[in-house]
Tab-separated table of C-alpha atoms in Angstrom:
chain	number	residue	atom	x	y	z
A	1262	UNK	CA	-2.618	2.123	-49.779
A	1263	UNK	CA	-5.262	0.890	-47.345
A	1264	UNK	CA	-3.970	0.524	-43.792
A	1265	UNK	CA	-4.640	-2.466	-41.555
A	1266	UNK	CA	-8.043	-2.224	-39.874
A	1267	UNK	CA	-6.649	-2.218	-36.346
A	1268	UNK	CA	-3.983	0.117	-35.034
A	1269	UNK	CA	-1.644	-1.995	-32.904
A	1270	UNK	CA	1.006	-0.315	-30.801
A	1271	UNK	CA	4.470	-0.222	-32.393
A	1272	UNK	CA	7.505	0.321	-30.152
A	1273	UNK	CA	10.474	2.070	-31.769
A	1274	UNK	CA	13.748	1.719	-29.840
A	1275	UNK	CA	16.515	4.286	-30.331
A	1276	UNK	CA	19.843	3.908	-28.451
A	1277	UNK	CA	21.348	7.384	-28.020
A	1278	UNK	CA	24.941	8.353	-27.329
A	1279	UNK	CA	26.502	11.791	-28.002
A	1280	UNK	CA	24.291	12.447	-30.999
A	1281	UNK	CA	23.374	16.092	-30.391
A	1282	UNK	CA	24.278	17.124	-33.934
A	1283	UNK	CA	21.934	14.670	-35.656
A	1284	UNK	CA	19.420	13.669	-32.990
A	1285	UNK	CA	16.681	16.084	-34.051
A	1286	UNK	CA	16.686	14.687	-37.578
A	1287	UNK	CA	16.176	11.161	-36.278
A	1288	UNK	CA	13.541	11.783	-33.602
A	1289	UNK	CA	11.587	14.261	-35.720
A	1290	UNK	CA	11.376	11.662	-38.481
A	1291	UNK	CA	9.981	9.132	-35.995
A	1292	UNK	CA	7.441	11.457	-34.392
A	1293	UNK	CA	6.360	12.588	-37.866
A	1294	UNK	CA	5.396	9.071	-38.952
A	1295	UNK	CA	2.126	8.705	-40.864
A	1296	UNK	CA	1.321	5.811	-38.527
A	1297	UNK	CA	0.814	7.438	-35.162
A	1298	UNK	CA	0.147	4.700	-32.578
A	1299	UNK	CA	3.756	4.611	-31.477
A	1300	UNK	CA	5.746	4.093	-28.321
A	1301	UNK	CA	9.089	5.838	-28.900
A	1302	UNK	CA	11.713	4.576	-26.443
A	1303	UNK	CA	14.797	6.797	-26.400
A	1304	UNK	CA	17.581	5.201	-24.363
A	1305	UNK	CA	20.263	7.642	-23.230
A	1306	UNK	CA	23.326	5.425	-22.870
A	1307	UNK	CA	25.274	7.786	-20.609
A	1308	UNK	CA	25.714	10.522	-23.221
A	1309	UNK	CA	28.103	13.318	-22.189
A	1310	UNK	CA	26.846	15.993	-24.606
A	1311	UNK	CA	23.449	17.705	-24.714
A	1312	UNK	CA	21.644	14.590	-25.970
A	1313	UNK	CA	20.001	13.784	-22.580
A	1314	UNK	CA	18.457	17.257	-22.388
A	1315	UNK	CA	17.238	17.031	-25.978
A	1316	UNK	CA	15.556	13.705	-25.201
A	1317	UNK	CA	13.854	15.093	-22.104
A	1318	UNK	CA	12.523	17.989	-24.175
A	1319	UNK	CA	10.928	15.536	-26.593
A	1320	UNK	CA	9.333	13.612	-23.713
A	1321	UNK	CA	7.778	16.811	-22.360
A	1322	UNK	CA	6.306	17.687	-25.747
A	1323	UNK	CA	5.014	14.268	-26.899
A	1324	UNK	CA	3.322	11.705	-24.626
A	1325	UNK	CA	4.383	8.880	-26.935
A	1326	UNK	CA	8.032	9.405	-25.954
A	1327	UNK	CA	9.656	7.497	-23.099
A	1328	UNK	CA	13.213	8.466	-22.132
A	1329	UNK	CA	15.426	6.119	-20.147
A	1330	UNK	CA	18.721	7.411	-18.763
A	1331	UNK	CA	21.383	4.859	-17.888
A	1332	UNK	CA	25.135	4.671	-17.403
A	1333	UNK	CA	27.166	3.992	-20.518
A	1334	UNK	CA	27.179	0.328	-21.438
A	1335	UNK	CA	27.206	0.246	-25.211
A	1336	UNK	CA	24.589	-0.170	-27.904
A	1337	UNK	CA	23.648	-3.741	-26.912
A	1338	UNK	CA	22.812	-2.687	-23.359
A	1339	UNK	CA	20.753	0.241	-24.677
A	1340	UNK	CA	18.880	-1.978	-27.124
A	1341	UNK	CA	18.170	-4.518	-24.397
A	1342	UNK	CA	16.906	-1.768	-22.114
A	1343	UNK	CA	14.544	-0.694	-24.875
A	1344	UNK	CA	13.330	-4.245	-25.474
A	1345	UNK	CA	12.688	-4.750	-21.763
A	1346	UNK	CA	10.649	-1.531	-21.625
A	1347	UNK	CA	8.668	-2.055	-24.840
A	1348	UNK	CA	4.907	-2.649	-24.696
A	1349	UNK	CA	4.194	-2.757	-28.414
A	1350	UNK	CA	2.810	-5.675	-30.354
A	1351	UNK	CA	5.520	-4.888	-32.919
A	1352	UNK	CA	9.136	-3.774	-32.483
A	1353	UNK	CA	11.315	-1.498	-34.614
A	1354	UNK	CA	14.797	-0.039	-34.133
A	1355	UNK	CA	16.589	3.066	-35.358
A	1356	UNK	CA	20.103	4.399	-34.956
A	1357	UNK	CA	20.261	7.857	-33.363
A	1358	UNK	CA	21.643	9.630	-36.440
A	1359	UNK	CA	19.514	8.092	-39.182
A	1360	UNK	CA	16.291	9.325	-40.769
A	1361	UNK	CA	13.102	7.312	-41.246
A	1362	UNK	CA	10.835	7.915	-44.189
A	1363	UNK	CA	7.472	9.322	-43.038
A	1364	UNK	CA	5.695	6.129	-44.161
A	1365	UNK	CA	8.237	3.695	-42.701
A	1366	UNK	CA	6.030	2.135	-40.031
A	1367	UNK	CA	2.828	2.440	-42.067
A	1368	UNK	CA	4.185	0.455	-45.008
A	1369	UNK	CA	6.162	-2.072	-42.975
A	1370	UNK	CA	3.139	-2.835	-40.801
A	1371	UNK	CA	0.830	-3.121	-43.785
A	1372	UNK	CA	3.171	-5.579	-45.520
A	1373	UNK	CA	3.709	-7.650	-42.384
A	1374	UNK	CA	0.002	-8.005	-41.602
A	1375	UNK	CA	-1.070	-8.555	-45.202
A	1376	UNK	CA	1.500	-11.330	-45.661
A	1377	UNK	CA	0.943	-12.819	-42.196
A	1378	UNK	CA	4.719	-12.528	-41.778
A	1379	UNK	CA	6.895	-12.415	-38.674
A	1380	UNK	CA	9.129	-9.661	-40.018
A	1381	UNK	CA	8.888	-7.050	-42.744
A	1382	UNK	CA	11.722	-5.113	-44.309
A	1383	UNK	CA	12.297	-2.412	-46.868
A	1384	UNK	CA	15.154	-0.876	-48.820
A	1385	UNK	CA	17.523	1.769	-47.494
A	1386	UNK	CA	20.070	4.222	-48.793
A	1387	UNK	CA	23.281	5.746	-47.468
A	1388	UNK	CA	23.958	9.469	-47.465
A	1389	UNK	CA	26.604	11.934	-46.310
A	1390	UNK	CA	26.423	14.734	-43.754
A	1391	UNK	CA	26.171	17.408	-46.451
A	1392	UNK	CA	22.866	15.844	-47.591
A	1393	UNK	CA	21.148	15.901	-44.180
A	1394	UNK	CA	18.623	18.645	-44.907
A	1395	UNK	CA	17.778	17.380	-48.382
A	1396	UNK	CA	17.283	13.811	-47.169
A	1397	UNK	CA	15.178	14.999	-44.210
A	1398	UNK	CA	12.899	16.933	-46.571
A	1399	UNK	CA	12.520	13.984	-48.927
A	1400	UNK	CA	11.815	11.600	-46.038
A	1401	UNK	CA	9.152	13.955	-44.665
A	1402	UNK	CA	7.308	13.844	-48.004
A	1403	UNK	CA	6.864	10.078	-47.699
A	1404	UNK	CA	7.567	7.226	-50.087
A	1405	UNK	CA	5.232	6.160	-52.867
A	1406	UNK	CA	3.304	2.920	-52.543
A	1407	UNK	CA	5.484	-0.140	-53.244
A	1408	UNK	CA	5.147	-1.805	-56.611
A	1409	UNK	CA	5.702	-5.258	-55.138
A	1410	UNK	CA	5.428	-6.941	-51.767
A	1411	UNK	CA	7.568	-10.078	-51.942
A	1412	UNK	CA	7.168	-12.852	-49.383
A	1413	UNK	CA	9.652	-15.605	-48.664
A	1414	UNK	CA	10.307	-18.310	-46.105
A	1415	UNK	CA	13.548	-19.723	-44.669
A	1416	UNK	CA	15.104	-16.325	-43.891
A	1417	UNK	CA	18.159	-17.935	-42.292
A	1418	UNK	CA	18.981	-19.537	-45.655
A	1419	UNK	CA	18.388	-16.249	-47.481
A	1420	UNK	CA	20.551	-14.333	-44.992
A	1421	UNK	CA	23.427	-16.725	-45.595
A	1422	UNK	CA	23.165	-17.082	-49.359
A	1423	UNK	CA	21.895	-13.739	-50.763
A	1424	UNK	CA	24.557	-11.212	-49.828
A	1425	UNK	CA	26.727	-10.514	-52.872
A	1426	UNK	CA	25.469	-7.428	-54.739
A	1427	UNK	CA	26.699	-8.579	-58.145
A	1428	UNK	CA	24.935	-11.931	-57.798
A	1429	UNK	CA	21.738	-10.169	-56.721
A	1430	UNK	CA	21.880	-8.001	-59.854
A	1431	UNK	CA	22.332	-11.070	-62.035
A	1432	UNK	CA	19.497	-12.853	-60.239
A	1433	UNK	CA	17.152	-9.919	-60.772
A	1434	UNK	CA	17.995	-9.715	-64.478
A	1435	UNK	CA	17.218	-13.412	-64.782
A	1436	UNK	CA	13.797	-12.772	-63.251
A	1437	UNK	CA	14.407	-14.343	-59.841
A	1438	UNK	CA	13.604	-11.229	-57.761
A	1439	UNK	CA	16.794	-11.887	-55.809
A	1440	UNK	CA	17.086	-8.418	-54.296
A	1441	UNK	CA	13.883	-8.981	-52.322
A	1442	UNK	CA	15.577	-11.761	-50.354
A	1443	UNK	CA	18.587	-9.664	-49.377
A	1444	UNK	CA	18.932	-8.460	-45.821
A	1445	UNK	CA	21.772	-8.223	-43.347
A	1446	UNK	CA	22.058	-8.294	-39.577
A	1447	UNK	CA	21.148	-4.629	-39.090
A	1448	UNK	CA	18.001	-4.252	-37.000
A	1449	UNK	CA	16.828	-0.967	-38.517
A	1450	UNK	CA	14.443	-0.763	-41.472
A	1451	UNK	CA	12.667	-3.825	-40.106
A	1452	UNK	CA	9.441	-4.425	-38.237
A	1453	UNK	CA	9.262	-7.484	-36.001
A	1454	UNK	CA	6.531	-9.321	-34.233
A	1455	UNK	CA	7.235	-8.884	-30.554
A	1456	UNK	CA	7.401	-12.630	-29.858
A	1457	UNK	CA	10.518	-13.017	-32.001
A	1458	UNK	CA	12.438	-11.250	-29.225
A	1459	UNK	CA	11.043	-13.245	-26.319
A	1460	UNK	CA	14.023	-14.695	-24.447
A	1461	UNK	CA	16.446	-13.192	-26.983
A	1462	UNK	CA	18.697	-10.262	-26.126
A	1463	UNK	CA	21.865	-8.716	-27.544
A	1464	UNK	CA	25.171	-9.771	-25.940
A	1465	UNK	CA	26.408	-6.768	-24.008
A	1466	UNK	CA	29.995	-5.613	-24.386
A	1467	UNK	CA	30.365	-6.929	-27.956
A	1468	UNK	CA	30.980	-4.856	-31.070
A	1469	UNK	CA	29.133	-7.451	-33.166
A	1470	UNK	CA	25.973	-7.610	-31.054
A	1471	UNK	CA	23.695	-7.584	-34.102
A	1472	UNK	CA	25.628	-10.308	-35.937
A	1473	UNK	CA	25.646	-12.416	-32.774
A	1474	UNK	CA	21.842	-12.610	-32.554
A	1475	UNK	CA	21.163	-12.744	-36.305
A	1476	UNK	CA	21.274	-16.518	-36.700
A	1477	UNK	CA	19.002	-17.232	-33.755
A	1478	UNK	CA	16.609	-14.436	-34.721
A	1479	UNK	CA	16.244	-15.566	-38.324
A	1480	UNK	CA	15.957	-19.235	-37.381
A	1481	UNK	CA	12.904	-18.239	-35.308
A	1482	UNK	CA	11.392	-16.288	-38.190
A	1483	UNK	CA	8.856	-18.183	-40.286
A	1484	UNK	CA	8.087	-15.710	-43.044
A	1485	UNK	CA	9.442	-12.327	-44.232
A	1486	UNK	CA	7.741	-9.630	-46.313
A	1487	UNK	CA	9.874	-7.281	-48.427
A	1488	UNK	CA	8.692	-4.010	-49.936
A	1489	UNK	CA	10.590	-2.466	-52.820
A	1490	UNK	CA	10.796	1.165	-51.657
A	1491	UNK	CA	13.390	3.077	-49.657
A	1492	UNK	CA	12.132	3.713	-46.110
A	1493	UNK	CA	15.348	4.329	-44.181
A	1494	UNK	CA	18.244	6.725	-44.635
A	1495	UNK	CA	21.563	5.654	-43.133
A	1496	UNK	CA	23.956	8.482	-42.329
A	1497	UNK	CA	27.633	7.897	-43.104
A	1498	UNK	CA	29.811	10.049	-40.854
A	1499	UNK	CA	33.478	9.834	-39.965
A	1500	UNK	CA	32.692	9.605	-36.248
A	1501	UNK	CA	30.480	6.544	-36.515
A	1502	UNK	CA	31.478	3.083	-35.334
A	1503	UNK	CA	31.442	1.966	-38.978
A	1504	UNK	CA	34.358	4.274	-39.820
A	1505	UNK	CA	36.359	4.387	-36.598
A	1506	UNK	CA	39.761	2.789	-36.259
A	1507	UNK	CA	39.310	-0.770	-35.095
A	1508	UNK	CA	41.340	-2.710	-32.580
A	1509	UNK	CA	41.827	-6.447	-32.339
A	1510	UNK	CA	38.756	-6.939	-30.146
A	1511	UNK	CA	36.493	-5.555	-32.873
A	1512	UNK	CA	37.618	-8.176	-35.374
A	1513	UNK	CA	37.682	-10.924	-32.782
A	1514	UNK	CA	34.097	-10.149	-31.755
A	1515	UNK	CA	32.975	-10.411	-35.360
A	1516	UNK	CA	34.849	-13.690	-35.755
A	1517	UNK	CA	33.077	-15.085	-32.691
A	1518	UNK	CA	29.706	-13.942	-34.007
A	1519	UNK	CA	30.422	-15.451	-37.411
A	1520	UNK	CA	31.497	-18.777	-35.920
A	1521	UNK	CA	28.376	-18.851	-33.722
A	1522	UNK	CA	26.141	-18.406	-36.763
A	1523	UNK	CA	28.238	-20.919	-38.720
A	1524	UNK	CA	27.546	-23.630	-36.119
A	1525	UNK	CA	23.842	-22.798	-36.024
A	1526	UNK	CA	23.612	-23.046	-39.812
A	1527	UNK	CA	25.254	-26.456	-39.828
A	1528	UNK	CA	22.672	-27.604	-37.249
A	1529	UNK	CA	19.837	-26.305	-39.469
A	1530	UNK	CA	21.215	-27.734	-42.717
A	1531	UNK	CA	21.977	-24.298	-44.184
A	1532	UNK	CA	25.186	-23.591	-46.109
A	1533	UNK	CA	26.852	-20.819	-44.035
A	1534	UNK	CA	28.306	-18.798	-46.918
A	1535	UNK	CA	27.951	-15.387	-45.248
A	1536	UNK	CA	29.390	-16.660	-41.966
A	1537	UNK	CA	32.282	-18.207	-43.885
A	1538	UNK	CA	32.993	-14.772	-45.331
A	1539	UNK	CA	32.681	-13.095	-41.919
A	1540	UNK	CA	35.063	-15.500	-40.214
A	1541	UNK	CA	37.745	-15.581	-42.892
A	1542	UNK	CA	37.634	-11.843	-43.632
A	1543	UNK	CA	37.602	-10.729	-40.003
A	1544	UNK	CA	40.393	-13.118	-39.035
A	1545	UNK	CA	42.492	-11.660	-41.833
A	1546	UNK	CA	41.674	-8.091	-40.790
A	1547	UNK	CA	42.626	-8.852	-37.185
A	1548	UNK	CA	46.278	-9.000	-38.190
A	1549	UNK	CA	46.076	-5.355	-39.297
A	1550	UNK	CA	44.952	-4.118	-35.868
A	1551	UNK	CA	47.404	-1.761	-34.163
A	1552	UNK	CA	47.268	-3.871	-30.997
A	1553	UNK	CA	47.598	-7.236	-32.737
A	1554	UNK	CA	51.106	-7.853	-31.364
A	1555	UNK	CA	49.907	-7.897	-27.751
A	1556	UNK	CA	50.528	-11.384	-26.372
A	1557	UNK	CA	46.902	-12.012	-25.416
A	1558	UNK	CA	45.773	-11.078	-28.909
A	1559	UNK	CA	48.286	-13.229	-30.761
A	1560	UNK	CA	47.313	-16.187	-28.572
A	1561	UNK	CA	43.624	-15.573	-29.226
A	1562	UNK	CA	44.342	-15.285	-32.964
A	1563	UNK	CA	46.105	-18.666	-32.975
A	1564	UNK	CA	43.137	-20.284	-31.230
A	1565	UNK	CA	40.732	-18.677	-33.688
A	1566	UNK	CA	42.698	-20.126	-36.591
A	1567	UNK	CA	42.242	-23.560	-35.048
A	1568	UNK	CA	38.521	-22.934	-34.603
A	1569	UNK	CA	38.255	-21.818	-38.225
A	1570	UNK	CA	40.020	-24.941	-39.504
A	1571	UNK	CA	37.723	-27.158	-37.436
A	1572	UNK	CA	34.568	-25.435	-38.665
A	1573	UNK	CA	35.595	-25.493	-42.309
A	1574	UNK	CA	36.274	-29.220	-42.024
A	1575	UNK	CA	32.545	-29.694	-41.401
A	1576	UNK	CA	31.701	-28.507	-44.920
A	1577	UNK	CA	31.463	-30.863	-47.864
A	1578	UNK	CA	33.893	-30.154	-50.734
A	1579	UNK	CA	31.046	-28.672	-52.803
A	1580	UNK	CA	29.940	-26.434	-49.941
A	1581	UNK	CA	33.487	-25.264	-49.352
A	1582	UNK	CA	33.904	-24.335	-53.024
A	1583	UNK	CA	30.612	-22.440	-52.956
A	1584	UNK	CA	31.563	-20.559	-49.799
A	1585	UNK	CA	35.011	-19.706	-51.122
A	1586	UNK	CA	33.585	-18.432	-54.419
A	1587	UNK	CA	31.143	-16.059	-52.717
A	1588	UNK	CA	33.910	-14.986	-50.326
A	1589	UNK	CA	36.087	-13.715	-53.171
A	1590	UNK	CA	33.153	-12.046	-54.927
A	1591	UNK	CA	32.189	-10.279	-51.711
A	1592	UNK	CA	35.788	-9.282	-51.022
A	1593	UNK	CA	36.004	-7.497	-54.374
A	1594	UNK	CA	32.672	-5.798	-53.740
A	1595	UNK	CA	33.867	-4.609	-50.331
A	1596	UNK	CA	36.785	-2.749	-51.886
A	1597	UNK	CA	34.402	-0.845	-54.158
A	1598	UNK	CA	31.975	-0.246	-51.273
A	1599	UNK	CA	34.672	1.124	-48.983
A	1600	UNK	CA	35.912	3.564	-51.614
A	1601	UNK	CA	32.391	4.838	-52.340
A	1602	UNK	CA	30.840	4.956	-48.855
A	1603	UNK	CA	33.789	6.044	-46.749
A	1604	UNK	CA	34.271	9.060	-49.034
A	1605	UNK	CA	30.730	10.325	-48.560
A	1606	UNK	CA	30.622	13.937	-47.335
């Protein structure tokens, strides 16, 4: 595949916290990218293990690496620190325990520039800890050229409507290339034009920082390019935030983020099917939290139920039926997903 003629600077932001076991896999995969004009911003978010020393070692060995040490403030604060420090024309993110394919930036940049898009994205896969070395070796070999680069507009509408796996499979079999329009609120396995982030930062102190900015980010995005190859490997480990026990605040944060996106979609004339699912599902899960019975939490839950009722009243009957249908489909899919992914070793 022919690269773009120019070699613009790409900033890759990696929040780091107590990741000593997996950190080498992640950073090595970034520094080994086939596209080399990189600014790698490693933000030490007050790690208490050997991660800070590992980061400093990388900075001494590679001039493209910038390490920022700060007191612990959570992933949103670390991401914001990285955004504030970035000089690149394009922005990418990675989690500190994941592995990028060697051609990740090369192919994402090529697709973005060729399509004159604001964001490009690729496919990803999940893997367990026992597969670390195998996945790292495969990623270092580099992906093949994509068969198709798909381009679409109205990403906010796609984000809200294309999220059920079974419906994507059906859409693909009917020839609609539905999978190409699927993406979630994760910031990894994406490449963004820098200007999309101007004046936009993650809300610090929230579990759902990525969901909270998703609506605004995608409403700013004019065009998205999708490439049909895996370029990102997402580690599933028992110690990750994804699999930790969750308290009431986790679910409440996600409800707030969902309701924020719901309102934005109504303003933009987009049916908020994904946000409907987020709100209803997270409000239901909140009752399972071990600290749900605390008085402040039960009061907050009652208020959230009122907020939910008010927001749902803004949907037409047809929209409500559509949202409810995708909610139940997604709920069934989640049960299968949880059994498969949370058992990865």
